[in-house]
Coordinates of C-alpha atoms and ligand atoms in Angstrom, one line a residue:
M21 CA 120.6 80.7 123.4
Q22 CA 122.4 78.3 125.8
T23 CA 122.9 75.7 123.0
F24 CA 124.3 78.4 120.8
M25 CA 127.0 79.2 123.3
Q26 CA 127.8 75.5 123.7
K27 CA 128.2 75.1 120.0
I28 CA 130.5 78.1 119.8
T29 CA 132.6 76.6 122.6
D30 CA 132.9 73.1 121.1
R31 CA 133.3 74.3 117.5
S32 CA 130.2 72.4 116.3
A33 CA 128.5 75.7 115.3
H34 CA 127.7 76.2 111.6
V35 CA 128.6 79.8 110.8
S36 CA 127.5 81.8 107.8
V37 CA 128.5 85.1 106.1
I38 CA 126.2 86.8 103.5
G39 CA 128.1 89.0 101.0
L40 CA 131.6 87.7 100.2
G41 CA 133.2 91.0 99.3
Y42 CA 136.1 93.1 100.8
V43 CA 134.5 92.6 104.2
G44 CA 132.7 89.3 104.2
L45 CA 135.4 87.1 102.7
P46 CA 138.1 87.8 105.3
L47 CA 135.5 87.3 108.0
A48 CA 134.4 83.9 106.6
I49 CA 138.1 82.9 106.3
G50 CA 138.6 84.0 109.9
F51 CA 135.8 81.7 111.2
A52 CA 137.0 78.8 109.1
Q53 CA 140.5 79.2 110.5
A54 CA 139.1 79.1 114.0
G55 CA 137.7 75.7 113.2
Y56 CA 134.1 76.4 112.4
Q57 CA 132.1 75.0 109.5
V58 CA 131.5 78.1 107.4
T59 CA 129.1 78.7 104.5
G60 CA 129.5 81.8 102.4
I61 CA 126.4 83.1 100.7
D62 CA 126.5 85.5 97.8
T63 CA 124.3 86.5 94.8
D64 CA 127.4 86.2 92.6
P65 CA 127.2 82.5 91.5
Q66 CA 131.0 82.5 91.1
K67 CA 131.4 83.1 94.8
V68 CA 129.1 80.5 96.5
A69 CA 126.3 78.3 97.7
G70 CA 122.6 79.2 97.8
I71 CA 120.5 80.8 100.4
S72 CA 118.7 77.6 101.6
V73 CA 121.6 76.8 103.9
L74 CA 120.3 79.6 106.2
A75 CA 117.8 77.1 107.6
E76 CA 120.8 75.1 109.0
V77 CA 123.3 77.7 110.2
D78 CA 123.7 78.9 113.8
S79 CA 125.0 82.4 112.9
V80 CA 124.6 84.8 110.0
S81 CA 126.9 87.8 109.5
I82 CA 125.5 90.2 106.9
C83 CA 128.2 92.0 104.9
V84 CA 126.2 93.2 101.8
P85 CA 126.8 96.6 100.1
T86 CA 125.2 99.8 101.4
P87 CA 125.6 102.2 98.5
L88 CA 124.0 105.6 98.0
G89 CA 121.2 106.3 95.6
K90 CA 121.5 109.0 92.9
T91 CA 120.3 111.7 95.3
K92 CA 122.9 110.5 97.9
D93 CA 120.2 108.9 100.0
P94 CA 120.9 105.5 101.7
D95 CA 120.1 102.5 99.6
I96 CA 119.5 99.7 102.1
S97 CA 117.7 97.4 99.6
Y98 CA 120.5 94.8 99.9
I99 CA 120.0 94.6 103.7
V100 CA 116.2 94.4 103.3
S101 CA 116.3 91.6 100.8
V102 CA 118.8 89.6 102.8
T103 CA 116.7 90.1 106.0
E104 CA 113.6 88.8 104.1
A105 CA 115.6 85.7 103.2
I106 CA 116.7 85.2 106.8
R107 CA 113.2 85.7 108.1
E108 CA 111.9 82.8 106.0
R109 CA 114.4 80.5 107.7
L110 CA 114.9 82.0 111.2
H111 CA 114.9 79.4 113.9
P112 CA 115.5 79.3 117.6
G113 CA 119.1 79.5 118.7
Q114 CA 120.2 81.6 115.8
L115 CA 122.4 84.7 115.9
I116 CA 122.1 87.4 113.3
V117 CA 124.8 90.1 113.1
L118 CA 124.6 93.1 110.7
E119 CA 128.1 94.3 109.7
S120 CA 127.2 96.6 106.7
T121 CA 127.8 100.3 107.4
T122 CA 124.4 102.0 107.9
Y123 CA 122.5 104.7 109.7
P124 CA 121.7 104.5 113.4
G125 CA 118.4 102.6 113.9
T126 CA 118.7 100.2 110.9
T127 CA 119.2 97.1 113.1
D128 CA 116.3 97.7 115.4
E129 CA 114.0 99.5 112.9
V130 CA 114.5 97.5 109.8
L131 CA 115.8 94.1 110.8
L132 CA 114.1 93.6 114.1
P133 CA 110.5 94.0 113.1
R134 CA 110.9 91.7 110.2
L135 CA 112.6 89.0 112.2
A136 CA 110.2 89.4 115.2
S137 CA 107.3 88.9 112.8
T138 CA 108.1 85.2 112.8
G139 CA 106.8 85.1 116.4
L140 CA 110.3 84.3 117.7
Q141 CA 111.4 86.6 120.6
V142 CA 114.7 88.5 120.3
G143 CA 117.2 87.9 123.1
H144 CA 115.4 84.8 124.0
D145 CA 114.8 82.6 120.9
F146 CA 117.2 84.4 118.6
C147 CA 119.8 87.1 118.9
L148 CA 120.4 90.2 116.8
A149 CA 123.4 92.6 116.9
F150 CA 125.3 95.2 114.9
S151 CA 129.1 95.1 114.6
P152 CA 130.7 97.4 112.1
E153 CA 133.6 96.2 110.0
R154 CA 136.9 98.3 110.2
I155 CA 138.8 96.7 107.4
D156 CA 141.5 99.0 106.0
P157 CA 142.4 97.9 102.5
G158 CA 146.1 97.4 102.0
N159 CA 146.9 97.7 105.8
T160 CA 149.4 94.9 106.5
V161 CA 149.6 95.6 110.3
F162 CA 146.0 95.9 111.4
R163 CA 143.8 93.1 110.1
L164 CA 140.6 91.4 111.2
A165 CA 142.1 89.5 114.2
N166 CA 144.0 92.4 115.8
T167 CA 141.7 95.3 115.1
P168 CA 139.3 95.8 118.0
K169 CA 135.7 95.2 117.0
I170 CA 132.7 97.2 118.3
L171 CA 129.6 95.3 119.0
G172 CA 126.1 96.3 120.2
G173 CA 123.2 93.9 120.6
V174 CA 119.5 94.7 120.5
T175 CA 119.3 93.2 124.0
P176 CA 122.1 92.5 126.6
Q177 CA 121.6 88.8 125.8
C178 CA 122.2 89.5 122.1
T179 CA 125.4 91.4 122.9
Q180 CA 126.6 88.5 125.0
A181 CA 126.0 85.9 122.4
A182 CA 127.5 87.9 119.5
M183 CA 130.6 88.8 121.7
Y184 CA 131.1 85.2 122.4
L185 CA 131.2 84.3 118.8
Y186 CA 133.4 87.1 117.6
Q187 CA 135.9 86.7 120.5
Q188 CA 136.8 83.3 119.0
I189 CA 138.4 85.1 116.0
I190 CA 139.1 88.7 117.2
A191 CA 141.4 89.6 120.1
T192 CA 139.4 92.6 121.4
V193 CA 135.7 92.9 121.1
V194 CA 134.3 96.2 122.6
P195 CA 130.7 96.1 123.7
V196 CA 128.5 99.2 123.5
S197 CA 125.0 99.6 125.1
S198 CA 122.9 99.1 121.9
S199 CA 123.0 98.3 118.2
R200 CA 122.3 102.0 117.5
A201 CA 125.3 103.1 119.5
A202 CA 127.4 100.6 117.5
E203 CA 126.0 102.0 114.2
M204 CA 126.8 105.5 115.3
V205 CA 130.4 104.5 116.3
K206 CA 131.2 103.5 112.7
L207 CA 129.7 106.7 111.4
L208 CA 131.6 108.8 113.9
E209 CA 134.9 107.2 112.8
N210 CA 134.2 107.8 109.1
T211 CA 132.7 111.3 109.5
F212 CA 135.8 112.2 111.6
R213 CA 138.0 111.3 108.7
A214 CA 135.8 113.0 106.1
V215 CA 135.6 116.2 108.1
N216 CA 139.3 116.4 109.0
I217 CA 140.3 115.7 105.4
G218 CA 137.8 118.4 104.4
L219 CA 139.5 120.8 106.9
V220 CA 143.0 120.1 105.6
N221 CA 141.9 120.4 102.0
E222 CA 140.5 123.8 102.9
V223 CA 143.8 124.7 104.6
A224 CA 145.5 123.8 101.4
L225 CA 143.3 126.2 99.5
M226 CA 144.1 128.9 102.1
C227 CA 147.8 128.2 101.9
A228 CA 147.7 128.5 98.1
R229 CA 146.2 132.0 98.5
L230 CA 148.7 132.9 101.1
G231 CA 151.6 131.7 99.1
L232 CA 152.5 129.0 101.7
D233 CA 153.4 125.4 101.3
V234 CA 150.6 123.5 103.1
W235 CA 152.9 120.4 103.5
E236 CA 155.5 122.4 105.4
V237 CA 152.8 123.8 107.7
I238 CA 151.3 120.4 108.4
D239 CA 154.7 118.7 109.1
A240 CA 155.6 121.5 111.5
A241 CA 152.3 121.4 113.3
A242 CA 152.7 117.6 113.6
T243 CA 155.7 118.1 115.8
K244 CA 153.3 119.1 118.6
P245 CA 153.3 115.9 120.8
F246 CA 149.7 116.4 122.0
G247 CA 146.4 117.9 120.7
F248 CA 147.2 117.7 117.0
M249 CA 146.7 114.9 114.5
P250 CA 148.0 115.4 111.0
F251 CA 145.7 114.8 108.0
Y252 CA 146.9 115.5 104.4
P253 CA 145.3 117.2 101.5
G254 CA 144.8 115.6 98.1
P255 CA 142.8 115.5 95.0
G256 CA 139.6 114.5 96.9
L257 CA 138.1 111.7 98.8
G258 CA 138.1 108.1 97.6
G259 CA 137.2 104.5 98.6
H260 CA 134.0 102.8 99.5
C261 CA 133.5 104.2 103.0
I262 CA 134.6 107.8 103.7
P263 CA 132.9 109.6 100.8
L264 CA 129.7 107.6 101.3
D265 CA 129.1 106.8 104.9
P266 CA 128.7 110.3 106.4
H267 CA 125.7 110.7 104.0
Y268 CA 124.0 107.9 105.8
L269 CA 124.2 109.9 109.0
A270 CA 123.2 113.2 107.4
W271 CA 120.2 111.5 105.8
K272 CA 119.0 110.0 109.2
L273 CA 119.4 113.4 110.9
K274 CA 117.4 115.1 108.1
T275 CA 114.5 112.8 109.0
L276 CA 114.8 114.3 112.5
D277 CA 114.8 117.9 111.2
Y278 CA 118.5 118.4 111.8
R279 CA 121.1 119.5 109.2
A280 CA 124.5 117.8 109.6
R281 CA 126.4 120.9 108.7
F282 CA 130.0 119.7 109.1
I283 CA 129.2 116.7 106.9
E284 CA 127.7 118.9 104.2
L285 CA 130.6 121.4 104.3
A286 CA 133.3 118.7 104.2
D287 CA 131.5 117.0 101.3
D288 CA 131.4 120.3 99.5
I289 CA 135.1 121.0 99.9
N290 CA 136.2 117.4 99.2
T291 CA 134.1 117.0 96.1
N292 CA 135.5 120.2 94.7
M293 CA 139.1 119.2 95.1
P294 CA 139.4 117.6 91.6
H295 CA 138.3 121.0 90.2
W296 CA 141.0 122.6 92.2
V297 CA 143.6 120.2 90.8
V298 CA 142.5 121.0 87.2
T299 CA 142.6 124.8 88.0
R300 CA 146.2 124.2 89.2
V301 CA 147.1 122.4 86.0
A302 CA 145.6 125.2 84.0
D303 CA 147.6 127.9 85.9
V304 CA 150.8 126.0 85.6
L305 CA 150.3 125.6 81.8
N306 CA 149.3 129.2 81.6
D307 CA 152.7 130.2 83.1
V308 CA 154.4 128.6 80.1
Q309 CA 152.0 130.2 77.6
K310 CA 150.0 127.0 77.0
S311 CA 146.2 126.6 77.3
I312 CA 144.8 123.5 79.0
K313 CA 142.8 122.9 75.8
G314 CA 144.9 120.9 73.5
S315 CA 147.6 120.2 76.1
K316 CA 149.0 116.7 76.6
I317 CA 148.5 115.5 80.2
L318 CA 149.8 112.3 81.8
V319 CA 148.1 111.4 85.1
L320 CA 150.1 109.1 87.4
G321 CA 148.1 106.9 89.8
V322 CA 144.3 106.4 89.6
A323 CA 143.7 104.2 92.6
Y324 CA 142.1 106.1 95.4
K325 CA 144.9 105.0 97.8
A326 CA 148.6 104.4 97.4
D327 CA 149.8 100.8 96.7
T328 CA 146.2 99.4 96.1
N329 CA 144.3 98.7 92.9
D330 CA 141.1 100.1 94.4
L331 CA 139.3 102.5 92.0
R332 CA 136.1 102.9 94.0
E333 CA 135.1 106.6 94.2
S334 CA 138.7 107.5 93.2
P335 CA 139.0 111.3 92.8
A336 CA 141.6 110.7 90.0
L337 CA 138.7 109.6 87.8
D338 CA 137.1 113.0 88.3
V339 CA 140.5 114.6 87.5
L340 CA 140.7 112.6 84.2
R341 CA 137.1 113.5 83.2
L342 CA 137.6 117.2 84.0
L343 CA 140.8 117.4 82.1
Q344 CA 139.2 115.6 79.1
A345 CA 136.2 118.0 79.3
K346 CA 138.6 120.9 79.1
G347 CA 140.0 119.6 75.8
S348 CA 143.2 118.1 77.0
E349 CA 144.7 114.9 75.5
V350 CA 144.8 112.7 78.6
F351 CA 146.6 109.4 79.3
F352 CA 147.2 107.7 82.7
H353 CA 149.5 105.2 84.2
D354 CA 149.0 103.2 87.3
P355 CA 151.1 100.1 88.2
F356 CA 147.9 98.3 89.5
I357 CA 145.3 99.5 87.0
T358 CA 145.2 99.3 83.2
E359 CA 141.6 100.4 82.5
V360 CA 139.2 103.1 83.6
D361 CA 135.6 103.4 82.5
I362 CA 136.0 106.8 80.7
S363 CA 135.7 106.7 77.0
G364 CA 138.7 108.1 75.2
V365 CA 141.0 107.9 78.3
Y366 CA 143.6 105.1 78.1
S367 CA 146.5 103.8 80.1
T368 CA 150.0 104.0 78.8
E369 CA 153.4 102.6 79.7
L370 CA 155.5 104.8 82.0
S371 CA 158.5 105.6 79.9
D372 CA 160.9 108.5 79.6
R373 CA 159.2 109.1 76.2
M374 CA 155.7 109.5 77.7
L375 CA 156.9 111.6 80.6
N376 CA 158.6 113.9 78.1
W377 CA 155.6 113.8 75.7
A378 CA 153.3 115.4 78.4
D379 CA 153.1 119.1 78.7
C380 CA 152.2 118.4 82.3
V381 CA 152.4 115.3 84.6
V382 CA 149.8 115.1 87.4
I383 CA 150.5 112.9 90.4
T384 CA 147.1 111.8 91.8
T385 CA 148.2 108.7 93.8
N386 CA 151.5 108.4 95.6
H387 CA 152.3 104.8 94.8
S388 CA 155.6 103.8 96.5
T389 CA 156.8 101.8 93.5
Y390 CA 157.2 105.0 91.4
N391 CA 160.7 106.4 91.0
Y392 CA 160.0 110.0 91.6
D393 CA 163.6 111.2 90.9
S394 CA 163.4 109.8 87.4
I395 CA 159.8 111.1 86.9
V396 CA 160.9 114.6 87.8
A397 CA 164.0 114.3 85.7
Q398 CA 162.0 113.4 82.5
A399 CA 158.8 115.5 83.0
R400 CA 158.5 119.0 81.8
L401 CA 156.0 120.2 84.5
I402 CA 154.6 118.3 87.4
V403 CA 151.5 119.0 89.5
D404 CA 152.0 116.9 92.6
T405 CA 148.7 116.6 94.6
R406 CA 150.2 114.3 97.2
N407 CA 153.6 115.7 97.9
A408 CA 154.9 112.4 96.5
T409 CA 158.0 114.2 95.2
R410 CA 159.0 115.5 98.7
H411 CA 162.4 113.7 98.6
V412 CA 163.3 114.7 95.1
K413 CA 166.3 117.0 95.1
E414 CA 166.9 117.8 91.4
G415 CA 164.5 119.7 89.2
R416 CA 162.3 121.0 92.0
E417 CA 161.6 124.2 89.9
K418 CA 159.3 122.0 87.7
I419 CA 157.2 120.8 90.6
Y420 CA 154.0 122.5 91.6
K421 CA 152.3 121.2 94.7
L422 CA 148.6 121.3 95.5
Ligands
NAD505 N1 135.5 97.6 101.9 C1 135.8 98.2 103.0 O1 136.9 98.7 103.2 C2 134.7 98.4 104.1 C3 135.2 98.7 105.4 C4 134.2 98.8 106.4 C5 132.9 98.6 106.1 N2 132.5 98.3 104.9 C6 131.0 98.1 104.7 O2 130.8 96.7 104.6 C7 129.7 96.4 103.7 C8 130.2 95.5 102.5 O3 131.2 96.2 101.8 P1 132.2 95.4 100.9 O4 133.3 96.4 100.6 O5 132.6 94.1 101.4 O6 131.3 95.3 99.6 P2 131.5 94.4 98.3 O7 130.8 95.0 97.2 O8 133.0 94.1 98.1 O9 130.9 93.0 98.7 C9 129.5 92.8 98.8 C10 129.2 91.4 98.4 O10 127.8 91.1 98.7 C11 127.2 90.4 97.6 N3 125.8 90.6 97.7 C12 125.1 91.6 97.3 N4 123.7 91.4 97.5 C13 123.6 90.2 98.0 C14 122.5 89.4 98.5 N5 121.3 89.8 98.4 N6 122.8 88.1 98.9 C15 124.0 87.7 99.0 N7 125.1 88.4 98.7 C16 124.9 89.6 98.2 C17 127.9 90.9 96.4 O11 127.8 90.0 95.3 C18 129.4 91.1 96.9 O12 130.1 89.9 96.7 C19 129.2 97.8 103.2 O13 128.2 98.2 104.0 C20 130.5 98.7 103.4 O14 130.1 100.0 103.6 C21 133.4 98.2 103.9

């Protein structure tokens, strides 16, 4: 792998990235900006060049999807098919780095045997490592270059080669002892979020029963300068990572006769939050002698995260479906999204007329572009699942928090 290091140093290395999505595209751009020749490979013909270039490239970073199947089991078929394509063209001096989130053991149980079947020796003829992506969509402070990156090679030589490449575009690369450890780091990070969000969602349910304002309780607890980290409740988990990744870990543990109880419990609480939101809406309407059936509901914000247009796994979609199933007439507004894939649910303009038309306005995403003063002024009742109206002074008697 000496020649590989030399090529990285003198910028003659030909780098490639497979899967040009949220993760792969910024990575490819990062390498290009650092002065490397980069080829992006994708099955979407709009995005790229074909796979034959793998025979020429010095490095391959794999950033393909890792979804869940219908039964919430890992679907690593994208990784497997890409590995087969790489195997056909694997050559001495090549570095392969898997970046897709996956369960511990994927790199050395799924990729390694296939690549080693070529007769080439890992750590000697070619290198193989895992390095999880930490992209935070919409984050303008922490991007690829200034977010520390974890890296674990299948052998120490693999770690060394992969670190050398990634250090050219990322300020801090943190090595761990193995590819499995690197895979587990990513799953710890995401499970940590899923479990803590599950905990705070349950605290919201407890506070509702105790007649307490969960937001006040969290804000007060967050004044403790040590030993507490605030998480906030909401209508459920969204995005591509947090709702899905812990299931990769739980699945792997199941094969080892171990039940990942925290993951199961957090999933149970988080996936039930949209039901809780709808119960809240029904109760609020009930207080004014209205039934949820036949009520007019305006849902504000359907992206899973404020100030993004990302609909993936958004809990707002479940809220829309559940409201519709209860017989409500539902419209939504989102400054970044005009369509959702739910028949009979359409977007609308955000006007005083629409705010006033609705029997209840439900805030599911706290986009910062909304004028919450004017929303509260015009709406008749508001269920605020994000405490987005916290600074509104007038009309607070119309606001019902989660
Ligand atoms: N999006 C995030 O915020 C994020 C953050 C951290 C980790 N991840 C992980 O990174 C991985 C990729 O996620 P993403 O969000 O970039 O997904 P994505 O769906 O945005 O992009 C994946 C790309 O891979 C392409 N692709 C699929 N099969 C292919 C094949 N056989 N050959 C070539 N290209 C192929 C698709 O066309 C698509 O362009 C996943 O494992 C995900 O869990 C994502």
